[in-house]
């Protein structure tokens, strides 16, 4: 019973901690050279979707057999994301449950997933952390962003053998060398104690055995990604890579509320996906812009922009100019059309999963319409496009030329690319590109879909697919 597949995903952007330390006159955090940081179109939900896509190892997780027929999706991402991720997976019947809180919530989600798997369920557990913290804070020198995902089944894998939870036992210091005395006392209660082959802990610090012997917590990802918060379970995925059947792993999480520990017995080694190596460096200032931390206008624009066409062009009509809501757009004239929540929700299948319609003759109709463009017949069912595509044409939209819903993004981070993408033999669509440098966004290049933030509208975050480099 247990974890049969594990994966993790880190944002590609990296900031050198030395640059942050220099900017604020702070000492460099020991053992962290770079932090993984989110871009404008990434948040805890999209990081979670990335980990799920890694887990599926397919362009579209929705169409991948390995994640079919899930009974539950358990998410610990810091904000409600389980329902959105269920839509992304095309699993509306699955229980979608959010675990709120810090690193312990991530461990609680994994433990609950294990209990459900024991009862015969197929469960997806996903955790993520954007590593958000105040610019100039000491925390900022070390915190990274990332996500991890686990598929749990009744047969095989790594089994939850023991767990212990205690509240109010520890004072969670944020400085390095955090006191983990409280955590040790919880670990000591785990009985029978058998020395684990490896320990994974948040915060990253040695875990004490009952005899007071410290076991070093794994920190494979720390140097080049930073401290991962709830996503510290990415280290567990890495630990599974090296675990032999019969070994035991200790996972421990401490936060403001208390401390939790769990022991996993490796019956058979889970399959692990994820790579820390796909990175590109950005400057600290750029990272602040990407994180929406620069300028009051950026904060004011958040949620105030009016909407229009989506990343994947499954949207409704184009419309006239929309009011910018009093936000100075630096000369950008908003031109976006309002897309009502109803229209948006009706097109979720197309936006999240490239789901079109199929006519009686088998033509795939995308964006989904009631009649087939090829033969005029009525459409009778749904059909997903191939997720793997090729760039046919690219346009870079510079400042002043974007629809209003993208204006805050442009004002903060500059131009973006829209591409005409060929998907399979028949379908073409226009979509935003993501994670591709200008030199790499070339015609003929293979691309895969990425679940990303499109824009914010009326206080609601809208997601959809963009296209970027293949994940394998
Ligand atoms: Zn047709």
Tab-separated table of C-alpha atoms and ligand atoms in Angstrom:
chain	number	residue	atom	x	y	z
A	1	UNK	CA	0.000	0.000	0.000
A	2	UNK	CA	1.477	3.315	-0.788
A	3	UNK	CA	3.402	5.720	-2.945
A	4	UNK	CA	4.038	4.178	-6.353
A	5	UNK	CA	5.081	7.302	-8.241
A	6	UNK	CA	6.667	10.544	-7.095
A	7	UNK	CA	7.673	13.703	-8.899
A	8	UNK	CA	8.697	17.249	-8.299
A	9	UNK	CA	8.910	20.451	-10.317
A	10	UNK	CA	10.844	23.629	-9.688
A	11	UNK	CA	10.411	26.954	-11.488
A	12	UNK	CA	13.169	27.496	-14.033
A	13	UNK	CA	14.104	31.003	-12.916
A	14	UNK	CA	17.016	31.190	-10.446
A	15	UNK	CA	18.247	34.159	-8.445
A	16	UNK	CA	21.760	34.173	-7.014
A	17	UNK	CA	21.495	34.587	-3.248
A	18	UNK	CA	24.767	36.544	-3.260
A	19	UNK	CA	23.036	39.240	-5.315
A	20	UNK	CA	20.140	39.452	-2.837
A	21	UNK	CA	22.539	39.600	0.103
A	22	UNK	CA	24.525	42.345	-1.546
A	23	UNK	CA	21.399	44.356	-2.357
A	24	UNK	CA	20.331	44.435	1.288
A	25	UNK	CA	23.737	44.291	2.969
A	26	UNK	CA	23.044	40.886	4.482
A	27	UNK	CA	25.211	37.835	4.908
A	28	UNK	CA	24.656	35.055	2.409
A	29	UNK	CA	22.580	32.117	3.603
A	30	UNK	CA	24.945	29.207	4.035
A	31	UNK	CA	24.455	26.346	1.635
A	32	UNK	CA	22.075	28.136	-0.728
A	33	UNK	CA	23.682	29.460	-3.909
A	34	UNK	CA	20.495	29.998	-5.875
A	35	UNK	CA	16.793	30.168	-5.143
A	36	UNK	CA	14.114	28.904	-7.515
A	37	UNK	CA	11.654	31.772	-7.983
A	38	UNK	CA	8.258	32.057	-9.638
A	39	UNK	CA	7.632	34.071	-12.786
A	40	UNK	CA	4.661	36.334	-13.402
A	41	UNK	CA	2.485	33.506	-14.715
A	42	UNK	CA	3.312	31.028	-11.938
A	43	UNK	CA	1.775	30.571	-8.501
A	44	UNK	CA	1.242	27.738	-6.023
A	45	UNK	CA	-1.476	26.230	-8.234
A	46	UNK	CA	0.581	26.234	-11.437
A	47	UNK	CA	3.602	24.839	-9.568
A	48	UNK	CA	1.360	22.011	-8.362
A	49	UNK	CA	0.153	21.457	-11.943
A	50	UNK	CA	3.779	21.253	-13.082
A	51	UNK	CA	4.523	18.536	-10.530
A	52	UNK	CA	1.413	16.657	-11.709
A	53	UNK	CA	2.549	16.960	-15.345
A	54	UNK	CA	5.947	15.556	-14.341
A	55	UNK	CA	4.183	12.713	-12.564
A	56	UNK	CA	2.146	11.913	-15.685
A	57	UNK	CA	5.124	12.194	-18.077
A	58	UNK	CA	2.715	13.117	-20.839
A	59	UNK	CA	1.901	16.440	-22.521
A	60	UNK	CA	-1.581	16.452	-21.009
A	61	UNK	CA	-2.041	14.706	-17.648
A	62	UNK	CA	-5.766	14.489	-18.353
A	63	UNK	CA	-5.185	12.065	-21.201
A	64	UNK	CA	-2.517	10.022	-19.449
A	65	UNK	CA	-3.572	6.606	-18.252
A	66	UNK	CA	-1.422	6.759	-15.147
A	67	UNK	CA	-3.558	9.478	-13.568
A	68	UNK	CA	-6.906	8.183	-14.779
A	69	UNK	CA	-9.653	7.222	-12.347
A	70	UNK	CA	-8.406	9.096	-9.319
A	71	UNK	CA	-10.589	8.825	-6.240
A	72	UNK	CA	-9.112	11.832	-4.481
A	73	UNK	CA	-6.845	14.824	-5.006
A	74	UNK	CA	-5.298	16.087	-1.788
A	75	UNK	CA	-3.488	19.408	-2.056
A	76	UNK	CA	-1.344	21.423	0.330
A	77	UNK	CA	-0.461	24.545	-1.591
A	78	UNK	CA	-1.180	27.361	0.855
A	79	UNK	CA	-4.338	28.418	-0.980
A	80	UNK	CA	-7.324	26.431	-2.265
A	81	UNK	CA	-6.162	24.631	-5.400
A	82	UNK	CA	-7.572	21.081	-5.269
A	83	UNK	CA	-10.728	21.879	-7.251
A	84	UNK	CA	-8.781	23.727	-9.955
A	85	UNK	CA	-6.307	20.855	-10.193
A	86	UNK	CA	-9.193	18.383	-10.480
A	87	UNK	CA	-10.432	20.386	-13.484
A	88	UNK	CA	-6.920	20.430	-14.955
A	89	UNK	CA	-6.899	16.632	-14.639
A	90	UNK	CA	-10.422	16.212	-15.929
A	91	UNK	CA	-11.328	14.386	-12.722
A	92	UNK	CA	-14.485	16.149	-11.544
A	93	UNK	CA	-15.707	13.122	-9.564
A	94	UNK	CA	-12.582	12.865	-7.433
A	95	UNK	CA	-12.698	14.210	-3.885
A	96	UNK	CA	-10.808	17.503	-4.008
A	97	UNK	CA	-9.485	18.424	-0.585
A	98	UNK	CA	-7.178	21.254	0.471
A	99	UNK	CA	-4.901	21.044	3.493
A	100	UNK	CA	-4.166	24.550	4.689
A	101	UNK	CA	-1.132	25.599	6.659
A	102	UNK	CA	2.611	25.245	6.536
A	103	UNK	CA	4.974	22.341	6.010
A	104	UNK	CA	3.018	20.107	8.374
A	105	UNK	CA	0.002	20.423	6.054
A	106	UNK	CA	2.090	18.851	3.303
A	107	UNK	CA	2.932	15.894	5.524
A	108	UNK	CA	-0.681	15.625	6.702
A	109	UNK	CA	-1.879	15.446	3.092
A	110	UNK	CA	0.588	12.654	2.362
A	111	UNK	CA	-0.413	10.753	5.496
A	112	UNK	CA	-4.116	11.115	4.671
A	113	UNK	CA	-3.394	9.945	1.114
A	114	UNK	CA	-1.688	6.873	2.542
A	115	UNK	CA	-4.669	6.049	4.737
A	116	UNK	CA	-7.033	6.391	1.788
A	117	UNK	CA	-4.803	4.200	-0.390
A	118	UNK	CA	-4.909	1.563	2.341
A	119	UNK	CA	-8.686	1.629	1.974
A	120	UNK	CA	-8.354	0.926	-1.747
A	121	UNK	CA	-8.438	4.417	-3.247
A	122	UNK	CA	-6.213	5.849	-5.972
A	123	UNK	CA	-5.002	9.134	-4.562
A	124	UNK	CA	-2.989	12.050	-5.895
A	125	UNK	CA	-1.217	14.139	-3.278
A	126	UNK	CA	0.302	17.412	-4.408
A	127	UNK	CA	2.142	20.045	-2.401
A	128	UNK	CA	3.636	23.374	-3.454
A	129	UNK	CA	5.143	26.547	-2.094
A	130	UNK	CA	5.900	29.832	-3.841
A	131	UNK	CA	8.449	30.740	-1.182
A	132	UNK	CA	6.902	34.157	-0.793
A	133	UNK	CA	8.523	36.502	1.691
A	134	UNK	CA	9.180	40.182	2.105
A	135	UNK	CA	11.943	41.698	-0.024
A	136	UNK	CA	14.910	42.392	2.201
A	137	UNK	CA	13.864	39.920	4.867
A	138	UNK	CA	16.425	37.428	6.051
A	139	UNK	CA	14.096	34.652	4.920
A	140	UNK	CA	14.356	35.887	1.361
A	141	UNK	CA	17.982	34.778	1.208
A	142	UNK	CA	17.039	31.123	1.406
A	143	UNK	CA	13.417	30.521	0.375
A	144	UNK	CA	12.795	28.810	-2.923
A	145	UNK	CA	9.673	27.752	-4.824
A	146	UNK	CA	8.656	24.300	-5.951
A	147	UNK	CA	6.145	21.470	-5.878
A	148	UNK	CA	5.971	17.722	-5.427
A	149	UNK	CA	3.346	15.140	-6.354
A	150	UNK	CA	2.719	11.559	-5.276
A	151	UNK	CA	0.470	8.857	-6.677
A	152	UNK	CA	-0.725	6.382	-4.069
A	153	UNK	CA	-2.326	3.029	-4.719
A	154	UNK	CA	-3.311	-0.059	-2.871
A	155	UNK	CA	-0.458	-2.162	-4.236
A	156	UNK	CA	3.253	-1.676	-3.822
A	157	UNK	CA	5.381	1.358	-3.298
A	158	UNK	CA	6.390	3.124	-0.104
A	159	UNK	CA	4.042	2.579	2.797
A	160	UNK	CA	3.229	4.868	5.685
A	161	UNK	CA	4.332	2.764	8.643
A	162	UNK	CA	4.113	5.208	11.521
A	163	UNK	CA	3.122	8.771	12.172
A	164	UNK	CA	3.225	11.127	15.133
A	165	UNK	CA	1.847	14.601	15.554
A	166	UNK	CA	2.252	17.131	18.306
A	167	UNK	CA	0.975	20.657	18.543
A	168	UNK	CA	2.543	23.501	20.436
A	169	UNK	CA	5.702	21.498	21.052
A	170	UNK	CA	8.234	23.498	19.187
A	171	UNK	CA	9.230	27.085	18.643
A	172	UNK	CA	9.919	27.310	14.966
A	173	UNK	CA	12.942	29.539	14.576
A	174	UNK	CA	13.513	30.784	11.066
A	175	UNK	CA	17.241	31.200	11.421
A	176	UNK	CA	19.627	28.540	10.347
A	177	UNK	CA	20.362	25.775	12.786
A	178	UNK	CA	16.779	25.886	13.990
A	179	UNK	CA	16.113	24.167	17.271
A	180	UNK	CA	14.375	20.936	16.466
A	181	UNK	CA	14.170	19.648	20.017
A	182	UNK	CA	10.415	19.422	19.840
A	183	UNK	CA	10.567	17.499	16.614
A	184	UNK	CA	13.036	15.066	18.122
A	185	UNK	CA	10.664	14.387	20.963
A	186	UNK	CA	7.955	13.470	18.468
A	187	UNK	CA	10.319	11.260	16.502
A	188	UNK	CA	11.277	9.575	19.773
A	189	UNK	CA	7.661	8.619	20.329
A	190	UNK	CA	7.675	6.692	17.097
A	191	UNK	CA	7.858	3.157	18.278
A	192	UNK	CA	9.262	0.717	17.382
A	193	UNK	CA	12.226	2.829	16.376
A	194	UNK	CA	14.417	1.498	13.651
A	195	UNK	CA	17.052	3.824	12.265
A	196	UNK	CA	15.902	5.277	8.946
A	197	UNK	CA	18.149	5.112	5.904
A	198	UNK	CA	17.499	8.796	5.302
A	199	UNK	CA	15.643	11.721	6.803
A	200	UNK	CA	13.744	14.506	5.082
A	201	UNK	CA	12.931	17.487	7.249
A	202	UNK	CA	11.503	20.981	7.242
A	203	UNK	CA	13.223	23.078	8.346
A	204	UNK	CA	16.327	21.462	6.912
A	205	UNK	CA	18.220	20.497	10.038
A	206	UNK	CA	19.519	17.288	11.591
A	207	UNK	CA	16.866	14.953	12.980
A	208	UNK	CA	17.611	13.463	16.388
A	209	UNK	CA	17.209	9.787	17.173
A	210	UNK	CA	15.901	8.876	20.652
A	211	UNK	CA	19.516	8.240	21.644
A	212	UNK	CA	20.316	11.795	20.660
A	213	UNK	CA	22.179	10.787	17.542
A	214	UNK	CA	21.651	13.305	14.740
A	215	UNK	CA	20.706	12.135	11.258
A	216	UNK	CA	21.482	14.704	8.589
A	217	UNK	CA	18.354	15.797	6.699
A	218	UNK	CA	18.656	15.407	2.958
A	219	UNK	CA	19.344	18.645	1.110
A	220	UNK	CA	19.888	17.533	-2.462
A	221	UNK	CA	17.915	20.422	-3.915
A	222	UNK	CA	18.759	23.087	-1.369
A	223	UNK	CA	21.948	24.505	-2.885
A	224	UNK	CA	20.431	25.315	-6.263
A	225	UNK	CA	16.752	25.776	-5.414
A	226	UNK	CA	16.627	27.017	-1.821
A	227	UNK	CA	14.535	26.019	1.164
A	228	UNK	CA	11.261	24.726	-0.236
A	229	UNK	CA	8.723	25.067	2.590
A	230	UNK	CA	5.703	22.832	1.914
A	231	UNK	CA	7.510	21.589	-1.199
A	232	UNK	CA	10.230	20.057	1.009
A	233	UNK	CA	8.605	16.745	0.068
A	234	UNK	CA	10.486	17.129	-3.234
A	235	UNK	CA	13.419	15.886	-1.145
A	236	UNK	CA	11.348	12.808	-0.296
A	237	UNK	CA	10.899	12.162	-4.024
A	238	UNK	CA	14.677	12.470	-4.426
A	239	UNK	CA	15.173	10.112	-1.465
A	240	UNK	CA	12.955	7.501	-3.150
A	241	UNK	CA	15.273	7.596	-6.151
A	242	UNK	CA	18.016	6.110	-4.002
A	243	UNK	CA	15.942	4.008	-1.618
A	244	UNK	CA	16.292	0.237	-1.673
A	245	UNK	CA	13.414	-2.122	-0.816
A	246	UNK	CA	13.385	-2.802	2.910
A	247	UNK	CA	14.691	0.635	3.817
A	248	UNK	CA	12.854	3.136	5.961
A	249	UNK	CA	12.643	6.904	5.519
A	250	UNK	CA	11.799	9.482	8.158
A	251	UNK	CA	9.887	12.623	7.218
A	252	UNK	CA	9.550	15.419	9.733
A	253	UNK	CA	7.907	18.824	9.494
A	254	UNK	CA	7.830	21.583	12.068
A	255	UNK	CA	6.054	24.903	11.780
A	256	UNK	CA	4.450	27.496	14.031
A	257	UNK	CA	1.684	25.094	15.002
A	258	UNK	CA	3.710	22.088	16.072
A	259	UNK	CA	5.604	19.164	14.721
A	260	UNK	CA	4.730	16.030	12.751
A	261	UNK	CA	6.776	13.020	11.835
A	262	UNK	CA	6.115	9.992	9.656
A	263	UNK	CA	8.008	6.886	8.674
A	264	UNK	CA	7.700	5.299	5.250
A	265	UNK	CA	8.761	1.715	4.606
A	266	UNK	CA	9.958	1.143	1.076
A	267	UNK	CA	8.372	-2.110	-0.057
A	268	UNK	CA	9.155	-1.442	-3.688
A	269	UNK	CA	10.873	1.637	-5.017
A	270	UNK	CA	8.507	4.303	-6.343
A	271	UNK	CA	9.181	5.621	-9.847
A	272	UNK	CA	10.528	9.155	-9.564
A	273	UNK	CA	10.427	12.018	-12.079
A	274	UNK	CA	11.780	15.528	-11.827
A	275	UNK	CA	14.957	17.367	-12.593
A	276	UNK	CA	16.666	20.280	-10.855
A	277	UNK	CA	18.759	21.076	-13.915
A	278	UNK	CA	16.415	22.962	-16.224
A	279	UNK	CA	17.155	26.491	-15.067
A	280	UNK	CA	17.804	29.975	-16.313
A	281	UNK	CA	19.330	32.801	-14.274
A	282	UNK	CA	17.521	36.101	-13.749
A	283	UNK	CA	18.529	39.200	-11.823
A	284	UNK	CA	17.158	39.957	-8.384
A	285	UNK	CA	15.359	43.075	-9.628
A	286	UNK	CA	13.767	41.075	-12.422
A	287	UNK	CA	12.607	38.490	-9.904
A	288	UNK	CA	10.892	41.213	-7.859
A	289	UNK	CA	9.067	42.385	-10.976
A	290	UNK	CA	8.037	38.819	-11.761
A	291	UNK	CA	6.797	38.426	-8.203
A	292	UNK	CA	4.648	41.546	-8.438
A	293	UNK	CA	6.715	43.235	-5.745
A	294	UNK	CA	7.784	46.356	-7.633
A	295	UNK	CA	5.731	49.533	-7.644
A	296	UNK	CA	2.378	50.320	-6.102
A	297	UNK	CA	0.769	50.402	-9.508
A	298	UNK	CA	1.503	46.706	-9.944
A	299	UNK	CA	-0.320	45.933	-6.730
A	300	UNK	CA	-3.202	48.199	-7.663
A	301	UNK	CA	-3.516	46.582	-11.064
A	302	UNK	CA	-3.751	43.143	-9.524
A	303	UNK	CA	-7.348	42.078	-10.028
A	304	UNK	CA	-8.355	45.368	-11.620
A	305	UNK	CA	-7.464	44.551	-15.200
A	306	UNK	CA	-10.309	43.773	-17.545
A	307	UNK	CA	-10.251	40.491	-19.406
A	308	UNK	CA	-10.305	39.271	-22.946
A	309	UNK	CA	-8.821	36.493	-25.004
A	310	UNK	CA	-7.201	33.627	-23.208
A	311	UNK	CA	-3.874	31.887	-23.591
A	312	UNK	CA	-5.423	29.115	-25.589
A	313	UNK	CA	-7.822	30.788	-27.969
A	314	UNK	CA	-10.939	29.118	-26.693
A	315	UNK	CA	-12.520	32.405	-25.723
A	316	UNK	CA	-15.628	34.112	-26.884
A	317	UNK	CA	-15.931	37.363	-28.782
A	318	UNK	CA	-13.529	40.263	-28.987
A	319	UNK	CA	-14.936	43.519	-27.763
A	320	UNK	CA	-14.305	47.204	-27.408
A	321	UNK	CA	-12.008	49.109	-25.102
A	322	UNK	CA	-12.401	48.477	-21.397
A	323	UNK	CA	-11.791	50.850	-18.540
A	324	UNK	CA	-8.402	50.430	-16.924
A	325	UNK	CA	-9.906	51.007	-13.500
A	326	UNK	CA	-7.889	54.141	-12.889
A	327	UNK	CA	-4.638	52.238	-12.954
A	328	UNK	CA	-1.774	54.015	-14.737
A	329	UNK	CA	-0.762	51.628	-17.494
A	330	UNK	CA	2.225	53.681	-18.655
A	331	UNK	CA	0.662	54.592	-21.961
A	332	UNK	CA	-0.824	51.180	-22.638
A	333	UNK	CA	-4.348	51.476	-24.004
A	334	UNK	CA	-6.355	48.511	-22.743
A	335	UNK	CA	-8.260	46.799	-25.520
A	336	UNK	CA	-9.376	43.607	-23.849
A	337	UNK	CA	-12.889	42.287	-24.067
A	338	UNK	CA	-14.800	41.263	-21.005
A	339	UNK	CA	-15.264	37.523	-20.695
A	340	UNK	CA	-18.005	36.778	-18.211
A	341	UNK	CA	-17.438	34.168	-15.506
A	342	UNK	CA	-20.087	31.981	-17.160
A	343	UNK	CA	-18.403	32.009	-20.572
A	344	UNK	CA	-15.082	31.324	-18.902
A	345	UNK	CA	-16.416	28.392	-16.879
A	346	UNK	CA	-18.106	26.903	-19.956
A	347	UNK	CA	-14.744	26.822	-21.714
A	348	UNK	CA	-12.715	25.280	-18.874
A	349	UNK	CA	-12.363	21.939	-20.695
A	350	UNK	CA	-10.824	23.696	-23.699
A	351	UNK	CA	-8.698	26.051	-21.618
A	352	UNK	CA	-7.333	23.498	-19.135
A	353	UNK	CA	-7.309	20.256	-21.132
A	354	UNK	CA	-7.475	21.187	-24.850
A	355	UNK	CA	-10.858	19.501	-24.970
A	356	UNK	CA	-12.794	20.015	-28.177
A	357	UNK	CA	-15.867	18.378	-29.670
A	358	UNK	CA	-16.146	15.499	-32.114
A	359	UNK	CA	-18.603	15.262	-35.008
A	360	UNK	CA	-20.272	12.061	-36.236
A	361	UNK	CA	-17.620	11.703	-38.969
A	362	UNK	CA	-14.817	11.903	-36.425
A	363	UNK	CA	-13.588	15.435	-37.081
A	364	UNK	CA	-12.210	17.165	-33.999
A	365	UNK	CA	-13.709	20.634	-33.552
A	366	UNK	CA	-11.617	23.104	-31.549
A	367	UNK	CA	-12.483	25.497	-29.989
A	368	UNK	CA	-15.559	23.381	-29.187
A	369	UNK	CA	-18.632	24.348	-31.222
A	370	UNK	CA	-21.995	22.746	-31.775
A	371	UNK	CA	-21.349	22.257	-35.530
A	372	UNK	CA	-18.351	20.797	-37.347
A	373	UNK	CA	-16.459	23.346	-39.450
A	374	UNK	CA	-15.293	20.616	-41.855
A	375	UNK	CA	-18.581	18.872	-42.685
A	376	UNK	CA	-21.320	20.892	-41.022
A	377	UNK	CA	-22.570	17.957	-38.958
A	378	UNK	CA	-23.589	18.397	-35.365
A	379	UNK	CA	-20.913	17.623	-32.795
A	380	UNK	CA	-21.765	14.663	-30.600
A	381	UNK	CA	-19.054	14.269	-27.981
A	382	UNK	CA	-15.792	15.535	-26.573
A	383	UNK	CA	-12.297	14.859	-27.914
A	384	UNK	CA	-8.998	16.129	-26.584
A	385	UNK	CA	-6.394	17.545	-28.919
A	386	UNK	CA	-2.913	16.085	-28.917
A	387	UNK	CA	-0.900	17.938	-26.303
A	388	UNK	CA	2.357	17.875	-28.221
A	389	UNK	CA	2.637	20.650	-30.767
A	390	UNK	CA	4.903	22.555	-33.116
A	391	UNK	CA	5.380	26.312	-33.410
A	392	UNK	CA	4.177	27.519	-36.833
A	393	UNK	CA	4.591	31.254	-36.248
A	394	UNK	CA	5.565	33.569	-33.394
A	395	UNK	CA	4.742	37.188	-32.625
A	396	UNK	CA	6.347	39.110	-29.796
A	397	UNK	CA	3.923	41.642	-28.364
A	398	UNK	CA	5.692	44.677	-26.982
A	399	UNK	CA	4.364	47.376	-24.697
A	400	UNK	CA	1.399	49.272	-25.991
A	401	UNK	CA	0.171	46.489	-28.225
A	402	UNK	CA	-1.359	44.062	-25.771
A	403	UNK	CA	-4.987	43.520	-24.790
A	404	UNK	CA	-5.805	45.222	-21.483
A	405	UNK	CA	-5.829	42.055	-19.423
A	406	UNK	CA	-2.138	41.560	-20.133
A	407	UNK	CA	-1.158	45.208	-19.589
A	408	UNK	CA	-0.135	44.896	-15.916
A	409	UNK	CA	2.051	41.938	-16.823
A	410	UNK	CA	3.653	43.830	-19.691
A	411	UNK	CA	4.239	46.926	-17.640
A	412	UNK	CA	6.089	44.796	-15.107
A	413	UNK	CA	7.969	42.244	-17.184
A	414	UNK	CA	7.938	43.430	-20.802
A	415	UNK	CA	7.119	41.755	-24.073
A	416	UNK	CA	5.616	38.296	-24.437
A	417	UNK	CA	5.194	35.812	-27.256
A	418	UNK	CA	2.039	34.594	-28.930
A	419	UNK	CA	2.410	31.613	-31.227
A	420	UNK	CA	0.375	29.752	-33.772
A	421	UNK	CA	0.735	26.138	-32.682
A	422	UNK	CA	0.022	23.035	-34.735
A	423	UNK	CA	-1.433	20.247	-32.602
A	424	UNK	CA	-1.699	16.901	-34.350
A	425	UNK	CA	-2.509	16.782	-38.045
A	426	UNK	CA	-5.647	18.919	-38.010
A	427	UNK	CA	-5.758	21.432	-35.193
A	428	UNK	CA	-4.138	24.840	-34.922
A	429	UNK	CA	-4.526	27.400	-32.201
A	430	UNK	CA	-2.995	30.618	-31.016
A	431	UNK	CA	-1.547	30.554	-27.519
A	432	UNK	CA	0.875	32.357	-25.277
A	433	UNK	CA	4.359	30.878	-24.978
A	434	UNK	CA	6.009	30.387	-21.591
A	435	UNK	CA	9.451	29.344	-20.379
A	436	UNK	CA	11.093	30.024	-23.742
A	437	UNK	CA	13.757	32.635	-24.383
A	438	UNK	CA	13.337	34.659	-27.547
A	439	UNK	CA	16.159	32.795	-29.286
A	440	UNK	CA	14.499	29.472	-28.497
A	441	UNK	CA	10.975	30.334	-29.612
A	442	UNK	CA	11.643	29.334	-33.184
A	443	UNK	CA	9.402	28.042	-35.946
A	444	UNK	CA	9.309	24.255	-36.046
A	445	UNK	CA	10.160	23.918	-32.384
A	446	UNK	CA	8.297	21.192	-30.465
A	447	UNK	CA	6.219	22.491	-27.557
A	448	UNK	CA	4.110	21.048	-24.741
A	449	UNK	CA	1.281	22.687	-22.833
A	450	UNK	CA	1.858	24.287	-19.422
A	451	UNK	CA	-0.867	25.196	-16.945
A	452	UNK	CA	-0.297	28.885	-16.191
A	453	UNK	CA	-1.890	32.086	-14.892
A	454	UNK	CA	-3.487	33.935	-17.807
A	455	UNK	CA	-4.544	37.076	-15.965
A	456	UNK	CA	-6.534	38.303	-12.997
A	457	UNK	CA	-10.010	39.634	-13.480
A	458	UNK	CA	-12.360	41.074	-10.915
A	459	UNK	CA	-10.393	39.487	-8.108
A	460	UNK	CA	-10.474	36.076	-9.770
A	461	UNK	CA	-7.373	34.403	-11.092
A	462	UNK	CA	-7.842	32.852	-14.521
A	463	UNK	CA	-5.735	29.960	-15.632
A	464	UNK	CA	-5.217	28.261	-18.944
A	465	UNK	CA	-2.648	26.523	-21.094
A	466	UNK	CA	0.400	28.154	-22.585
A	467	UNK	CA	3.092	26.365	-24.555
A	468	UNK	CA	6.723	25.783	-23.653
A	469	UNK	CA	9.588	23.339	-24.049
A	470	UNK	CA	8.789	19.598	-23.840
A	471	UNK	CA	9.185	18.201	-20.346
A	472	UNK	CA	11.263	15.248	-21.476
B	1	LIG	ZN1	-17.210	16.796	-39.278
